[in-house]
Amino acid sequence: EVLLRMHSVGICGSDVHYWQHGRIGDFVVKDPMVLGHEASGTVVKAGSGVTHLKPGDRVAIEPGVPREMDEFCKTGRYNLSPTIFFCATPPDDGNLCRYYKHSASYCYKLPDNVTFEEGALIEPLSVGIHACKRAGVTLGSKVFVSGSGPIGLVNVLVAKMMGAAAVVITDLSASRLQKAKEVGADFTIQVKNETPQEVASKVESLLGCMPEITVECTGVQACIQAGIYATRSGGTLVLVGLGPEMVTVPIVNAAVREVDIRGIFRYCNT
């Protein structure tokens, strides 16, 4: 383990949600809890077994650490381990504090040209990396990103870096879509009150084809529906945004067109 002096900690939508509602799904806040899981800091002290870090090193923190080597860890999908410790997911304390102790294997040395703020933002970026990996984004992919919040934006960044030929993104907010254009989105659609089918056909006309990959970052029922309608037959829809537990979707449409629907839980190996 290493002891860190914390420097930059982002505020995630989940932090705000725990603060305001006291729960997310099955994760319920029962005791006082420190928030924060998008973080960077400086090593103050390193445990005797730590070889890759020393005091003074600037690091980004991966907040999810499995407590035991179970089948999920053995297959490289440690994010799915039921034993995982995850900062600011009850009952585990987060790192929005002055000093923080963490497993050294889940701390990554920052290059000199990466700031502490950028270091903290590697955590939300990782959500995009994991989503695009699960989606199979590759050279020439046509991608539809639904929702232009921070997670929509990191998916645009990652999809382009993974070689996507064209990315179209939707949102209600014009200013968010403007930011998406700045970070590399090829096309934007400001959704007003179109039906999911209408959104899907707008996506198709802008791309010149239906996208092989859709990354849904809102969790809104109508957006998930649009995601299914928009995705090319044989393509992949990745659900990143989480909304209500039960959602009505055109599942037969997805089934008969062999659209693969994949979920993601945080990230691993990013």
XYZ file of C-alpha atoms in Angstrom:
270
model
C 0.000 0.000 0.000
C 0.932 3.650 -0.315
C -0.083 6.710 1.661
C -1.034 9.608 -0.586
C -1.444 13.301 -0.073
C -4.496 14.032 -2.200
C -4.353 16.798 -4.779
C -7.282 16.776 -7.237
C -10.581 14.943 -6.840
C -13.406 15.195 -9.374
C -17.054 15.291 -8.371
C -18.952 12.516 -10.146
C -22.674 12.359 -10.774
C -22.702 9.364 -8.421
C -21.136 11.425 -5.595
C -23.885 14.021 -5.990
C -26.520 11.283 -6.150
C -25.329 9.619 -2.910
C -25.236 13.024 -1.232
C -28.744 13.979 -2.347
C -30.558 10.623 -2.359
C -28.484 8.385 -0.063
C -28.492 5.449 -2.461
C -27.904 4.226 -6.011
C -29.752 0.992 -6.716
C -28.657 -1.602 -4.158
C -25.855 0.604 -2.816
C -27.299 2.375 0.223
C -25.532 4.902 2.452
C -26.078 3.680 6.022
C -23.211 5.462 7.785
C -21.239 8.668 7.251
C -19.126 8.216 4.104
C -16.302 10.127 2.450
C -17.122 10.871 -1.200
C -14.751 11.069 -4.188
C -13.247 8.511 -6.567
C -11.783 10.507 -9.495
C -8.473 11.309 -7.929
C -4.783 12.065 -8.109
C -2.186 12.777 -5.463
C 1.408 12.463 -4.346
C 2.972 9.458 -2.627
C 4.021 10.410 0.910
C 4.990 6.958 2.103
C 5.263 3.558 0.405
C 4.871 0.149 2.038
C 7.897 -2.142 2.247
C 6.704 -4.351 -0.628
C 6.148 -1.461 -3.044
C 8.779 -1.262 -5.791
C 7.290 0.893 -8.571
C 6.470 3.973 -6.472
C 8.424 6.165 -4.085
C 7.654 9.277 -2.003
C 7.225 12.305 -4.251
C 5.738 10.359 -7.163
C 2.569 11.887 -8.625
C -0.093 9.257 -9.268
C -3.584 8.684 -10.636
C -5.721 6.397 -8.509
C -7.821 3.534 -9.856
C -10.591 3.453 -7.240
C -11.701 -0.175 -7.614
C -9.522 -2.763 -5.871
C -10.563 -6.424 -5.565
C -10.141 -7.762 -2.037
C -9.436 -11.349 -3.143
C -8.269 -13.292 -6.174
C -11.567 -14.799 -7.332
C -12.687 -16.171 -10.723
C -13.378 -12.646 -12.036
C -9.844 -11.521 -11.270
C -8.397 -14.671 -12.815
C -10.211 -13.993 -16.084
C -9.138 -10.335 -16.113
C -12.562 -8.886 -15.300
C -11.817 -7.765 -11.759
C -14.368 -4.939 -11.973
C -17.071 -7.629 -11.664
C -15.634 -9.142 -8.469
C -18.208 -9.039 -5.653
C -15.309 -8.510 -3.233
C -14.208 -5.228 -4.839
C -13.425 -2.189 -2.725
C -14.553 0.901 -4.606
C -13.988 4.428 -3.347
C -17.203 6.214 -2.370
C -19.491 3.263 -2.989
C -21.102 2.422 0.360
C -19.743 1.287 2.729
C -16.302 2.107 1.274
C -14.918 5.579 1.935
C -13.730 7.685 -0.982
C -10.696 9.923 -1.314
C -12.051 13.471 -1.078
C -9.766 13.994 1.901
C -6.287 15.249 2.788
C -4.495 11.885 3.153
C -5.532 8.580 1.708
C -4.183 5.004 1.753
C -4.549 2.816 -1.345
C -3.247 -0.385 -2.901
C -0.024 0.497 -4.731
C -0.937 -1.766 -7.688
C -3.893 0.510 -8.397
C -1.863 3.726 -8.363
C -0.299 4.818 -11.652
C 2.644 7.168 -11.942
C 1.795 10.306 -13.908
C 4.221 11.539 -16.573
C 5.582 15.042 -15.932
C 3.481 16.508 -18.754
C 0.188 15.329 -17.187
C -1.285 17.639 -14.544
C -2.963 16.499 -11.325
C -6.309 17.634 -12.760
C -5.773 15.544 -15.900
C -4.665 12.675 -13.653
C -7.979 12.779 -11.808
C -9.860 12.821 -15.122
C -8.267 9.520 -16.175
C -11.004 7.858 -14.086
C -13.987 9.105 -16.125
C -11.895 8.674 -19.300
C -11.569 5.001 -18.339
C -15.346 4.605 -18.554
C -15.077 5.636 -22.214
C -12.149 3.302 -22.844
C -14.000 0.350 -21.321
C -17.240 1.160 -23.177
C -15.494 1.508 -26.545
C -13.536 -1.719 -25.948
C -16.754 -3.580 -25.110
C -18.345 -2.064 -28.199
C -15.455 -3.147 -30.438
C -14.685 0.325 -31.823
C -11.949 0.023 -34.425
C -10.508 1.669 -37.523
C -13.368 2.933 -39.698
C -16.186 2.398 -37.180
C -19.309 4.534 -37.482
C -20.391 5.385 -33.942
C -23.501 6.927 -32.401
C -23.027 8.377 -28.911
C -26.278 9.130 -27.101
C -25.932 11.911 -24.524
C -23.309 14.658 -24.458
C -22.565 14.877 -20.741
C -19.042 14.206 -19.438
C -19.303 10.459 -20.118
C -20.666 11.037 -23.623
C -17.695 13.335 -24.257
C -15.071 10.830 -23.085
C -16.670 8.238 -25.367
C -16.303 10.638 -28.312
C -12.626 11.192 -27.430
C -11.887 7.483 -27.066
C -13.877 6.389 -30.148
C -11.941 8.861 -32.307
C -8.611 7.753 -30.828
C -9.545 4.099 -31.505
C -9.992 4.961 -35.174
C -13.706 5.674 -35.585
C -14.331 7.221 -38.996
C -17.394 9.184 -37.895
C -19.077 9.921 -34.585
C -22.549 11.427 -34.248
C -23.769 12.585 -30.826
C -27.173 13.638 -29.491
C -28.279 15.780 -26.562
C -31.000 18.207 -25.495
C -28.438 20.927 -24.766
C -26.889 23.026 -27.553
C -23.939 24.054 -25.355
C -23.114 20.417 -24.576
C -23.234 19.563 -28.265
C -20.906 22.475 -28.994
C -18.411 21.003 -26.516
C -18.783 17.605 -28.219
C -17.878 19.227 -31.558
C -14.795 20.767 -29.919
C -13.563 17.379 -28.681
C -14.018 15.703 -32.077
C -17.636 14.733 -32.777
C -18.281 14.818 -36.526
C -22.021 15.409 -36.294
C -24.405 16.627 -33.596
C -28.166 16.308 -33.238
C -30.080 18.516 -30.837
C -33.058 16.407 -29.803
C -36.287 18.332 -29.243
C -39.345 16.062 -29.176
C -38.608 13.556 -31.923
C -39.716 9.953 -31.519
C -36.959 7.370 -30.985
C -37.451 6.209 -34.593
C -37.040 9.771 -35.856
C -33.818 10.196 -33.876
C -32.569 6.920 -35.362
C -33.259 8.033 -38.923
C -31.506 11.391 -38.314
C -28.459 9.466 -37.114
C -28.538 7.327 -40.253
C -28.893 10.268 -42.631
C -25.994 12.181 -41.048
C -23.646 9.168 -41.059
C -24.788 8.013 -44.492
C -25.441 4.586 -42.982
C -26.615 3.050 -39.733
C -23.825 2.967 -37.105
C -22.277 -0.406 -36.234
C -21.890 0.853 -32.694
C -24.103 2.850 -30.354
C -22.916 3.995 -26.923
C -25.893 5.020 -24.784
C -24.847 7.407 -21.990
C -28.149 8.730 -20.615
C -30.142 5.802 -19.228
C -33.325 7.506 -20.469
C -35.896 5.029 -21.802
C -36.535 6.882 -25.075
C -32.775 7.131 -25.699
C -32.259 3.398 -25.191
C -35.121 2.806 -27.628
C -33.497 5.163 -30.164
C -30.216 3.312 -29.626
C -31.787 -0.002 -30.611
C -33.525 1.453 -33.676
C -30.376 3.288 -34.776
C -27.875 0.423 -34.527
C -27.104 -1.458 -37.733
C -28.152 -5.111 -37.921
C -25.359 -7.235 -36.477
C -24.028 -4.214 -34.583
C -23.517 -3.502 -30.901
C -25.338 -1.289 -28.415
C -23.449 -0.563 -25.190
C -25.463 0.705 -22.238
C -23.385 3.067 -20.115
C -25.977 5.417 -18.613
C -28.199 3.934 -15.928
C -31.771 5.021 -15.295
C -34.752 3.189 -13.827
C -34.372 -0.493 -12.975
C -37.147 -1.523 -15.379
C -37.228 -0.065 -18.889
C -39.507 -0.816 -21.855
C -37.488 -1.383 -25.034
C -38.116 -2.835 -28.520
C -36.225 -6.016 -27.665
C -37.692 -8.027 -30.575
C -36.345 -5.435 -33.028
C -32.879 -5.931 -31.512
C -33.214 -9.721 -31.394
C -34.299 -10.318 -34.986
C -31.585 -7.976 -36.287
C -28.881 -9.589 -34.094
C -28.033 -6.339 -32.348
C -25.829 -7.223 -29.372
C -26.761 -5.323 -26.216
C -23.884 -5.047 -23.770
C -23.661 -3.483 -20.346
C -20.616 -2.032 -18.690
C -19.718 -1.740 -15.013
C -17.096 0.945 -14.475
C -13.925 -0.315 -16.233
C -10.952 -2.663 -15.943
C -7.468 -2.833 -17.454
C -7.599 0.732 -18.755
